[in-house]
mmCIF file of C-alpha atoms in Angstrom:
data_model
loop_
_atom_site.group_PDB
_atom_site.id
_atom_site.type_symbol
_atom_site.label_atom_id
_atom_site.label_comp_id
_atom_site.label_asym_id
_atom_site.label_seq_id
_atom_site.Cartn_x
_atom_site.Cartn_y
_atom_site.Cartn_z
ATOM 1 C CA UNK Q 1 0.008 -0.036 0.019
ATOM 2 C CA UNK Q 2 1.288 3.393 -0.917
ATOM 3 C CA UNK Q 3 1.860 5.630 2.101
ATOM 4 C CA UNK Q 4 1.722 9.398 1.516
ATOM 5 C CA UNK Q 5 1.908 12.673 3.446
ATOM 6 C CA UNK Q 6 1.244 16.382 2.676
ATOM 7 C CA UNK Q 7 3.683 19.173 3.061
ATOM 8 C CA UNK Q 8 2.339 22.545 2.088
ATOM 9 C CA UNK Q 9 -1.331 23.359 2.279
ATOM 10 C CA UNK Q 10 -1.381 26.806 0.737
ATOM 11 C CA UNK Q 11 -3.689 25.899 -2.197
ATOM 12 C CA UNK Q 12 -7.021 24.020 -2.286
ATOM 13 C CA UNK Q 13 -5.706 21.549 -4.802
ATOM 14 C CA UNK Q 14 -4.250 19.631 -1.799
ATOM 15 C CA UNK Q 15 -7.762 18.215 -1.276
ATOM 16 C CA UNK Q 16 -7.680 16.734 -4.844
ATOM 17 C CA UNK Q 17 -4.370 15.025 -4.134
ATOM 18 C CA UNK Q 18 -5.504 13.436 -0.907
ATOM 19 C CA UNK Q 19 -8.893 12.419 -2.217
ATOM 20 C CA UNK Q 20 -7.356 10.913 -5.353
ATOM 21 C CA UNK Q 21 -4.632 8.915 -3.606
ATOM 22 C CA UNK Q 22 -7.090 7.587 -0.998
ATOM 23 C CA UNK Q 23 -9.397 6.446 -3.750
ATOM 24 C CA UNK Q 24 -6.449 4.754 -5.335
ATOM 25 C CA UNK Q 25 -5.927 2.753 -2.122
ATOM 26 C CA UNK Q 26 -3.238 4.908 -0.483
ATOM 27 C CA UNK Q 27 -2.771 5.491 3.224
ATOM 28 C CA UNK Q 28 -2.788 9.094 4.411
ATOM 29 C CA UNK Q 29 -0.018 9.146 7.038
ATOM 30 C CA UNK Q 30 -0.259 12.829 8.082
ATOM 31 C CA UNK Q 31 0.454 16.395 7.129
ATOM 32 C CA UNK Q 32 2.418 19.453 8.134
ATOM 33 C CA UNK Q 33 0.002 22.172 9.312
ATOM 34 C CA UNK Q 34 2.206 25.069 8.265
ATOM 35 C CA UNK Q 35 0.361 27.362 5.877
ATOM 36 C CA UNK Q 36 -0.098 30.903 4.734
ATOM 37 C CA UNK Q 37 -3.819 30.403 4.441
ATOM 38 C CA UNK Q 38 -5.304 29.483 7.901
ATOM 39 C CA UNK Q 39 -8.727 28.918 6.422
ATOM 40 C CA UNK Q 40 -7.342 26.094 4.375
ATOM 41 C CA UNK Q 41 -5.797 24.411 7.364
ATOM 42 C CA UNK Q 42 -9.125 24.675 9.200
ATOM 43 C CA UNK Q 43 -10.923 23.080 6.263
ATOM 44 C CA UNK Q 44 -8.239 20.374 6.124
ATOM 45 C CA UNK Q 45 -8.675 19.633 9.772
ATOM 46 C CA UNK Q 46 -12.416 19.269 9.395
ATOM 47 C CA UNK Q 47 -12.122 17.102 6.295
ATOM 48 C CA UNK Q 48 -9.450 14.760 7.705
ATOM 49 C CA UNK Q 49 -9.828 15.031 11.559
ATOM 50 C CA UNK Q 50 -8.009 11.760 12.094
ATOM 51 C CA UNK Q 51 -4.934 12.667 10.151
ATOM 52 C CA UNK Q 52 -2.060 13.543 12.458
ATOM 53 C CA UNK Q 53 -0.289 16.906 12.207
ATOM 54 C CA UNK Q 54 3.447 16.223 11.958
ATOM 55 C CA UNK Q 55 6.532 18.468 11.532
ATOM 56 C CA UNK Q 56 7.627 18.360 7.874
ATOM 57 C CA UNK Q 57 11.120 17.284 8.722
ATOM 58 C CA UNK Q 58 9.775 14.266 10.429
ATOM 59 C CA UNK Q 59 7.717 13.465 7.420
ATOM 60 C CA UNK Q 60 10.739 13.807 5.125
ATOM 61 C CA UNK Q 61 12.794 11.546 7.446
ATOM 62 C CA UNK Q 62 10.174 8.809 7.806
ATOM 63 C CA UNK Q 63 11.402 5.932 5.654
ATOM 64 C CA UNK Q 64 7.966 4.343 5.562
ATOM 65 C CA UNK Q 65 6.477 7.219 3.537
ATOM 66 C CA UNK Q 66 6.519 6.709 -0.185
ATOM 67 C CA UNK Q 67 5.127 10.001 -1.459
ATOM 68 C CA UNK Q 68 5.046 13.673 -0.429
ATOM 69 C CA UNK Q 69 2.171 15.704 -1.780
ATOM 70 C CA UNK Q 70 2.964 19.413 -2.126
ATOM 71 C CA UNK Q 71 0.619 22.427 -2.496
ATOM 72 C CA UNK Q 72 2.797 25.020 -0.854
ATOM 73 C CA UNK Q 73 3.342 28.623 -1.987
ATOM 74 C CA UNK Q 74 4.414 28.138 -5.614
ATOM 75 C CA UNK Q 75 7.959 29.412 -5.301
ATOM 76 C CA UNK Q 76 8.598 26.970 -2.468
ATOM 77 C CA UNK Q 77 7.362 23.852 -4.171
ATOM 78 C CA UNK Q 78 10.518 23.007 -6.029
ATOM 79 C CA UNK Q 79 12.679 23.233 -2.930
ATOM 80 C CA UNK Q 80 10.318 21.030 -0.983
ATOM 81 C CA UNK Q 81 10.149 18.498 -3.798
ATOM 82 C CA UNK Q 82 13.964 18.381 -3.981
ATOM 83 C CA UNK Q 83 14.091 17.854 -0.193
ATOM 84 C CA UNK Q 84 11.552 15.032 -0.526
ATOM 85 C CA UNK Q 85 13.317 13.302 -3.452
ATOM 86 C CA UNK Q 86 16.676 13.442 -1.743
ATOM 87 C CA UNK Q 87 15.000 11.726 1.243
ATOM 88 C CA UNK Q 88 13.958 8.896 -1.060
ATOM 89 C CA UNK Q 89 10.383 9.960 -1.710
ATOM 90 C CA UNK Q 90 8.386 10.397 -4.891
ATOM 91 C CA UNK Q 91 6.562 13.719 -5.263
ATOM 92 C CA UNK Q 92 3.143 14.831 -6.390
ATOM 93 C CA UNK Q 93 3.018 18.602 -6.551
ATOM 94 C CA UNK Q 94 0.360 21.144 -7.498
ATOM 95 C CA UNK Q 95 1.001 23.300 -10.462
ATOM 96 C CA UNK Q 96 3.182 25.167 -10.988
ATOM 97 C CA UNK Q 97 5.873 22.771 -9.821
ATOM 98 C CA UNK Q 98 8.594 25.378 -10.540
ATOM 99 C CA UNK Q 99 8.612 29.091 -10.913
ATOM 100 C CA UNK Q 100 12.028 29.720 -12.417
ATOM 101 C CA UNK Q 101 14.372 28.087 -14.871
ATOM 102 C CA UNK Q 102 16.914 27.580 -12.119
ATOM 103 C CA UNK Q 103 14.434 25.623 -10.126
ATOM 104 C CA UNK Q 104 13.596 23.515 -13.183
ATOM 105 C CA UNK Q 105 17.213 22.611 -13.754
ATOM 106 C CA UNK Q 106 17.741 21.764 -10.099
ATOM 107 C CA UNK Q 107 14.674 19.495 -10.167
ATOM 108 C CA UNK Q 108 15.949 17.830 -13.289
ATOM 109 C CA UNK Q 109 19.304 17.181 -11.646
ATOM 110 C CA UNK Q 110 17.667 15.779 -8.546
ATOM 111 C CA UNK Q 111 15.416 13.447 -10.596
ATOM 112 C CA UNK Q 112 18.458 12.156 -12.463
ATOM 113 C CA UNK Q 113 20.501 11.630 -9.285
ATOM 114 C CA UNK Q 114 17.808 10.047 -7.168
ATOM 115 C CA UNK Q 115 15.658 8.231 -9.713
ATOM 116 C CA UNK Q 116 12.580 9.589 -7.969
ATOM 117 C CA UNK Q 117 9.298 10.670 -9.670
ATOM 118 C CA UNK Q 118 8.506 14.365 -9.923
ATOM 119 C CA UNK Q 119 4.834 14.504 -10.935
ATOM 120 C CA UNK Q 120 2.646 17.596 -11.270
ATOM 121 C CA UNK Q 121 -1.083 17.074 -10.852
ATOM 122 C CA UNK Q 122 -2.541 19.164 -13.637
ATOM 123 C CA UNK Q 123 -5.990 19.221 -12.044
ATOM 124 C CA UNK Q 124 -7.767 20.726 -15.159
ATOM 125 C CA UNK Q 125 -6.943 17.472 -16.904
ATOM 126 C CA UNK Q 126 -6.259 14.897 -14.258
ATOM 127 C CA UNK Q 127 -9.216 15.781 -12.038
ATOM 128 C CA UNK Q 128 -11.708 16.572 -14.790
ATOM 129 C CA UNK Q 129 -13.772 13.637 -15.994
ATOM 130 C CA UNK Q 130 -14.654 15.173 -19.367
ATOM 131 C CA UNK Q 131 -10.989 15.710 -20.042
ATOM 132 C CA UNK Q 132 -10.321 12.081 -19.393
ATOM 133 C CA UNK Q 133 -13.070 11.046 -21.765
ATOM 134 C CA UNK Q 134 -11.740 13.462 -24.406
ATOM 135 C CA UNK Q 135 -8.370 11.649 -24.196
ATOM 136 C CA UNK Q 136 -10.005 8.374 -24.806
ATOM 137 C CA UNK Q 137 -11.970 9.646 -27.854
ATOM 138 C CA UNK Q 138 -8.785 11.213 -29.308
ATOM 139 C CA UNK Q 139 -6.905 7.906 -28.951
ATOM 140 C CA UNK Q 140 -9.856 6.090 -30.580
ATOM 141 C CA UNK Q 141 -9.577 8.387 -33.635
ATOM 142 C CA UNK Q 142 -13.062 9.938 -33.125
ATOM 143 C CA UNK Q 143 -11.942 13.235 -34.663
ATOM 144 C CA UNK Q 144 -9.010 12.099 -36.778
ATOM 145 C CA UNK Q 145 -5.594 13.632 -36.329
ATOM 146 C CA UNK Q 146 -5.587 16.483 -33.801
ATOM 147 C CA UNK Q 147 -4.255 19.659 -35.301
ATOM 148 C CA UNK Q 148 -5.105 22.330 -32.758
ATOM 149 C CA UNK Q 149 -6.185 22.848 -29.132
ATOM 150 C CA UNK Q 150 -7.888 26.034 -27.952
ATOM 151 C CA UNK Q 151 -7.918 26.159 -24.176
ATOM 152 C CA UNK Q 152 -9.308 28.849 -21.866
ATOM 153 C CA UNK Q 153 -8.890 29.025 -18.129
ATOM 154 C CA UNK Q 154 -10.853 31.883 -16.544
ATOM 155 C CA UNK Q 155 -10.718 32.051 -12.743
ATOM 156 C CA UNK Q 156 -12.632 33.990 -10.073
ATOM 157 C CA UNK Q 157 -10.461 36.436 -8.076
ATOM 158 C CA UNK Q 158 -12.197 35.925 -4.700
ATOM 159 C CA UNK Q 159 -10.197 38.756 -3.161
ATOM 160 C CA UNK Q 160 -11.019 38.166 0.519
ATOM 161 C CA UNK Q 161 -9.570 34.682 0.384
ATOM 162 C CA UNK Q 162 -6.200 35.635 -1.162
ATOM 163 C CA UNK Q 163 -3.001 35.938 0.861
ATOM 164 C CA UNK Q 164 -0.549 38.719 0.113
ATOM 165 C CA UNK Q 165 1.842 36.453 -1.913
ATOM 166 C CA UNK Q 166 -0.973 35.821 -4.374
ATOM 167 C CA UNK Q 167 -0.425 39.235 -5.965
ATOM 168 C CA UNK Q 168 3.376 38.991 -6.176
ATOM 169 C CA UNK Q 169 4.793 37.216 -9.286
ATOM 170 C CA UNK Q 170 7.976 36.412 -7.372
ATOM 171 C CA UNK Q 171 5.832 34.060 -5.338
ATOM 172 C CA UNK Q 172 3.481 32.594 -7.955
ATOM 173 C CA UNK Q 173 5.607 32.819 -11.009
ATOM 174 C CA UNK Q 174 3.272 34.906 -13.195
ATOM 175 C CA UNK Q 175 -0.057 34.115 -14.611
ATOM 176 C CA UNK Q 176 1.213 31.909 -17.420
ATOM 177 C CA UNK Q 177 3.465 29.798 -15.179
ATOM 178 C CA UNK Q 178 0.704 29.610 -12.578
ATOM 179 C CA UNK Q 179 -2.473 28.990 -14.539
ATOM 180 C CA UNK Q 180 -1.653 28.472 -18.171
ATOM 181 C CA UNK Q 181 0.557 25.504 -17.391
ATOM 182 C CA UNK Q 182 -2.769 23.537 -17.379
ATOM 183 C CA UNK Q 183 -3.464 24.433 -20.986
ATOM 184 C CA UNK Q 184 0.158 23.879 -22.010
ATOM 185 C CA UNK Q 185 -0.107 20.332 -20.592
ATOM 186 C CA UNK Q 186 -3.351 19.843 -22.515
ATOM 187 C CA UNK Q 187 -1.764 21.041 -25.695
ATOM 188 C CA UNK Q 188 1.061 18.570 -25.574
ATOM 189 C CA UNK Q 189 -1.163 15.765 -24.380
ATOM 190 C CA UNK Q 190 -4.064 15.943 -26.787
ATOM 191 C CA UNK Q 191 -1.882 16.703 -29.841
ATOM 192 C CA UNK Q 192 0.548 13.910 -28.944
ATOM 193 C CA UNK Q 193 3.452 16.379 -29.023
ATOM 194 C CA UNK Q 194 6.615 15.616 -27.066
ATOM 195 C CA UNK Q 195 7.887 19.162 -27.369
ATOM 196 C CA UNK Q 196 6.745 22.599 -28.551
ATOM 197 C CA UNK Q 197 7.762 26.159 -29.086
ATOM 198 C CA UNK Q 198 6.322 29.430 -27.884
ATOM 199 C CA UNK Q 199 5.373 31.659 -30.892
ATOM 200 C CA UNK Q 200 4.016 34.600 -28.934
ATOM 201 C CA UNK Q 201 2.684 35.381 -25.442
ATOM 202 C CA UNK Q 202 1.159 38.330 -23.621
ATOM 203 C CA UNK Q 203 0.346 39.272 -20.068
ATOM 204 C CA UNK Q 204 -1.499 42.238 -18.567
ATOM 205 C CA UNK Q 205 -3.042 43.902 -15.545
ATOM 206 C CA UNK Q 206 -6.389 45.265 -16.607
ATOM 207 C CA UNK Q 207 -8.385 45.239 -13.412
ATOM 208 C CA UNK Q 208 -6.060 45.849 -10.424
ATOM 209 C CA UNK Q 209 -4.112 49.169 -10.729
ATOM 210 C CA UNK Q 210 -3.663 49.074 -6.957
ATOM 211 C CA UNK Q 211 -1.629 45.854 -7.356
ATOM 212 C CA UNK Q 212 0.681 46.898 -10.278
ATOM 213 C CA UNK Q 213 2.789 43.706 -10.271
ATOM 214 C CA UNK Q 214 -0.265 41.413 -10.489
ATOM 215 C CA UNK Q 215 -1.247 39.849 -13.798
ATOM 216 C CA UNK Q 216 -4.909 39.168 -14.425
ATOM 217 C CA UNK Q 217 -4.651 38.246 -18.154
ATOM 218 C CA UNK Q 218 -2.388 35.985 -20.151
ATOM 219 C CA UNK Q 219 -2.294 34.321 -23.571
ATOM 220 C CA UNK Q 220 0.063 32.055 -25.409
ATOM 221 C CA UNK Q 221 0.424 30.847 -28.995
ATOM 222 C CA UNK Q 222 2.057 27.438 -29.222
ATOM 223 C CA UNK Q 223 3.316 25.213 -32.000
ATOM 224 C CA UNK Q 224 4.820 21.780 -32.328
ATOM 225 C CA UNK Q 225 5.928 19.690 -35.308
ATOM 226 C CA UNK Q 226 2.438 18.348 -35.582
ATOM 227 C CA UNK Q 227 -0.139 20.844 -34.268
ATOM 228 C CA UNK Q 228 -0.848 24.400 -32.986
ATOM 229 C CA UNK Q 229 -2.373 25.621 -29.723
ATOM 230 C CA UNK Q 230 -3.845 28.819 -28.271
ATOM 231 C CA UNK Q 231 -4.226 29.499 -24.577
ATOM 232 C CA UNK Q 232 -6.046 32.293 -22.680
ATOM 233 C CA UNK Q 233 -6.280 32.576 -18.934
ATOM 234 C CA UNK Q 234 -7.561 35.326 -16.744
ATOM 235 C CA UNK Q 235 -8.968 36.373 -13.355
ATOM 236 C CA UNK Q 236 -12.249 37.890 -14.684
ATOM 237 C CA UNK Q 237 -15.000 35.311 -13.867
ATOM 238 C CA UNK Q 238 -18.065 37.465 -13.202
ATOM 239 C CA UNK Q 239 -19.978 37.094 -9.950
ATOM 240 C CA UNK Q 240 -23.142 35.786 -11.580
ATOM 241 C CA UNK Q 241 -21.408 32.624 -12.726
ATOM 242 C CA UNK Q 242 -22.226 29.868 -10.165
ATOM 243 C CA UNK Q 243 -18.746 28.362 -10.271
ATOM 244 C CA UNK Q 244 -15.137 29.676 -10.178
ATOM 245 C CA UNK Q 245 -14.581 29.628 -13.939
ATOM 246 C CA UNK Q 246 -16.033 28.564 -17.305
ATOM 247 C CA UNK Q 247 -13.133 26.442 -18.257
ATOM 248 C CA UNK Q 248 -13.245 25.168 -21.823
ATOM 249 C CA UNK Q 249 -11.228 23.267 -24.336
ATOM 250 C CA UNK Q 250 -11.789 22.776 -28.051
ATOM 251 C CA UNK Q 251 -9.775 20.002 -29.705
ATOM 252 C CA UNK Q 252 -9.812 20.282 -33.496
ATOM 253 C CA UNK Q 253 -9.143 17.233 -35.642
ATOM 254 C CA UNK Q 254 -8.983 16.448 -39.338
ATOM 255 C CA UNK Q 255 -12.359 14.619 -39.077
ATOM 256 C CA UNK Q 256 -14.215 16.479 -36.341
ATOM 257 C CA UNK Q 257 -13.823 18.283 -33.118
ATOM 258 C CA UNK Q 258 -14.477 18.036 -29.392
ATOM 259 C CA UNK Q 259 -15.549 20.771 -27.051
ATOM 260 C CA UNK Q 260 -15.325 20.459 -23.257
ATOM 261 C CA UNK Q 261 -17.365 22.636 -20.914
ATOM 262 C CA UNK Q 262 -15.589 21.463 -17.845
ATOM 263 C CA UNK Q 263 -17.314 23.141 -14.975
ATOM 264 C CA UNK Q 264 -20.538 24.575 -16.357
ATOM 265 C CA UNK Q 265 -22.722 24.620 -19.397
ATOM 266 C CA UNK Q 266 -23.832 28.254 -19.223
ATOM 267 C CA UNK Q 267 -27.598 28.618 -19.523
ATOM 268 C CA UNK Q 268 -27.734 25.049 -20.626
ATOM 269 C CA UNK Q 269 -27.594 21.588 -19.099
ATOM 270 C CA UNK Q 270 -27.084 21.316 -15.353
ATOM 271 C CA UNK Q 271 -23.905 19.996 -13.721
ATOM 272 C CA UNK Q 272 -20.373 19.846 -15.108
ATOM 273 C CA UNK Q 273 -18.189 17.640 -17.320
ATOM 274 C CA UNK Q 274 -20.007 18.254 -20.550
ATOM 275 C CA UNK Q 275 -18.372 16.947 -23.726
ATOM 276 C CA UNK Q 276 -19.599 17.737 -27.207
ATOM 277 C CA UNK Q 277 -18.464 15.586 -30.104
ATOM 278 C CA UNK Q 278 -18.899 16.453 -33.772
ATOM 279 C CA UNK Q 279 -17.585 14.315 -36.594
ATOM 280 C CA UNK Q 280 -18.714 12.744 -39.874
ATOM 281 C CA UNK Q 281 -21.053 10.291 -38.116
ATOM 282 C CA UNK Q 282 -22.568 12.084 -35.215
ATOM 283 C CA UNK Q 283 -23.145 15.389 -33.290
ATOM 284 C CA UNK Q 284 -23.687 14.532 -29.654
ATOM 285 C CA UNK Q 285 -23.446 15.618 -26.085
ATOM 286 C CA UNK Q 286 -21.812 13.169 -23.633
ATOM 287 C CA UNK Q 287 -22.372 13.480 -19.899
ATOM 288 C CA UNK Q 288 -18.927 12.496 -18.408
ATOM 289 C CA UNK Q 289 -19.922 12.673 -14.743
ATOM 290 C CA UNK Q 290 -19.331 8.907 -14.301
ATOM 291 C CA UNK Q 291 -15.989 8.821 -16.134
ATOM 292 C CA UNK Q 292 -13.254 7.308 -13.980
ATOM 293 C CA UNK Q 293 -10.268 9.572 -13.116
ATOM 294 C CA UNK Q 294 -7.213 7.491 -13.905
ATOM 295 C CA UNK Q 295 -4.284 9.716 -12.952
ATOM 296 C CA UNK Q 296 -4.082 8.703 -9.311
ATOM 297 C CA UNK Q 297 -4.327 4.965 -10.019
ATOM 298 C CA UNK Q 298 -1.617 5.268 -12.648
ATOM 299 C CA UNK Q 299 0.618 7.297 -10.378
ATOM 300 C CA UNK Q 300 0.219 4.850 -7.548
ATOM 301 C CA UNK Q 301 1.184 2.036 -9.882
ATOM 302 C CA UNK Q 302 4.186 4.019 -11.186
ATOM 303 C CA UNK Q 303 5.471 4.454 -7.605
ATOM 304 C CA UNK Q 304 5.337 0.736 -7.070
ATOM 305 C CA UNK Q 305 6.590 -0.358 -10.493
ATOM 306 C CA UNK Q 306 9.005 2.496 -11.300
ATOM 307 C CA UNK Q 307 7.138 3.204 -14.558
ATOM 308 C CA UNK Q 308 5.819 6.340 -16.217
ATOM 309 C CA UNK Q 309 2.249 5.478 -17.237
ATOM 310 C CA UNK Q 310 0.484 8.452 -15.535
ATOM 311 C CA UNK Q 311 2.730 10.892 -17.335
ATOM 312 C CA UNK Q 312 6.267 10.764 -18.597
ATOM 313 C CA UNK Q 313 8.901 12.751 -16.726
ATOM 314 C CA UNK Q 314 9.895 14.460 -19.943
ATOM 315 C CA UNK Q 315 6.286 15.623 -20.456
ATOM 316 C CA UNK Q 316 6.320 17.282 -16.976
ATOM 317 C CA UNK Q 317 9.586 19.013 -17.735
ATOM 318 C CA UNK Q 318 8.442 20.201 -21.143
ATOM 319 C CA UNK Q 319 5.282 21.755 -19.718
ATOM 320 C CA UNK Q 320 7.402 23.525 -17.177
ATOM 321 C CA UNK Q 321 9.851 24.742 -19.821
ATOM 322 C CA UNK Q 322 7.237 26.016 -22.203
ATOM 323 C CA UNK Q 323 5.338 27.798 -19.418
ATOM 324 C CA UNK Q 324 8.480 29.529 -18.123
ATOM 325 C CA UNK Q 325 9.519 30.509 -21.654
ATOM 326 C CA UNK Q 326 6.030 31.968 -22.459
ATOM 327 C CA UNK Q 327 6.069 33.877 -19.159
ATOM 328 C CA UNK Q 328 9.625 35.222 -19.729
ATOM 329 C CA UNK Q 329 9.100 36.426 -23.250
ATOM 330 C CA UNK Q 330 5.492 37.751 -22.737
ATOM 331 C CA UNK Q 331 4.707 41.212 -24.010
ATOM 332 C CA UNK Q 332 3.013 43.467 -21.472
ATOM 333 C CA UNK Q 333 -0.283 44.793 -22.700
ATOM 334 C CA UNK Q 334 -3.058 46.976 -21.385
ATOM 335 C CA UNK Q 335 -3.008 48.918 -18.176
ATOM 336 C CA UNK Q 336 0.218 48.874 -16.139
#
């Protein structure tokens, strides 16, 4: 049985990690209560009242623990992951797993030296049932050869819940590194690309002049040797929307297309995980609410078998590289 612990509960995605690994048969050993968001710790305590709170160094040093899950402040994640891997543990971290090129290179070196797994849980694919179904349809050839992805990731700002570091790119890496890494992952995955290049990127601050360093808009144009991709992310989800963001993905193929309305079908069908498939044979809506999430089972198997079925290590590194490059070369647009 896989034994795992949590270090860093500064983002709500930590709940996805624990829930997913428990469902995959893992044992939750405990967590370090250190956080910059006390409300998250309180919610964690209520959700997992029997999980012991343990100093992080004791968790790192416990030889019986197989995996450390990390949802710390983004700039701290790589350092914690390196510490865990050098202690003989595999890592599941929230995105972004790294916020600088220097961190990426150090993580690469540590993986090479230790042979440990550095996995990033890209929740907008790994924890979205319609995204899992889309992957199956693409593999089955339902839309032919994929030639483009168009991914949008709008988010609600929820100002009262945000710690000070949330507004400082030195801590979160910038909007492309932080949020658009989801869509970069999806571009590589659905197009079957092992690498890509950044053609153009932009960032802007349109809505928060009082926080001049903050970025509430980002876009990226991507290309590989087999497909193209466009990404838009933002912090402009309006209050009337009954969820945090209208995340969508359109996958264009040579014989059809797939559209995902991941979290809501606005003014349409209730619930989430809506998939629309159009090809030469059918035009249909698929309710993906019962689709099984396979990332956590695959990751658990990889830990035991030393395989890379959930995601290759090179895929993780390429998502990080492209996100960092797009952030670094982004043109600043709009209000400053």
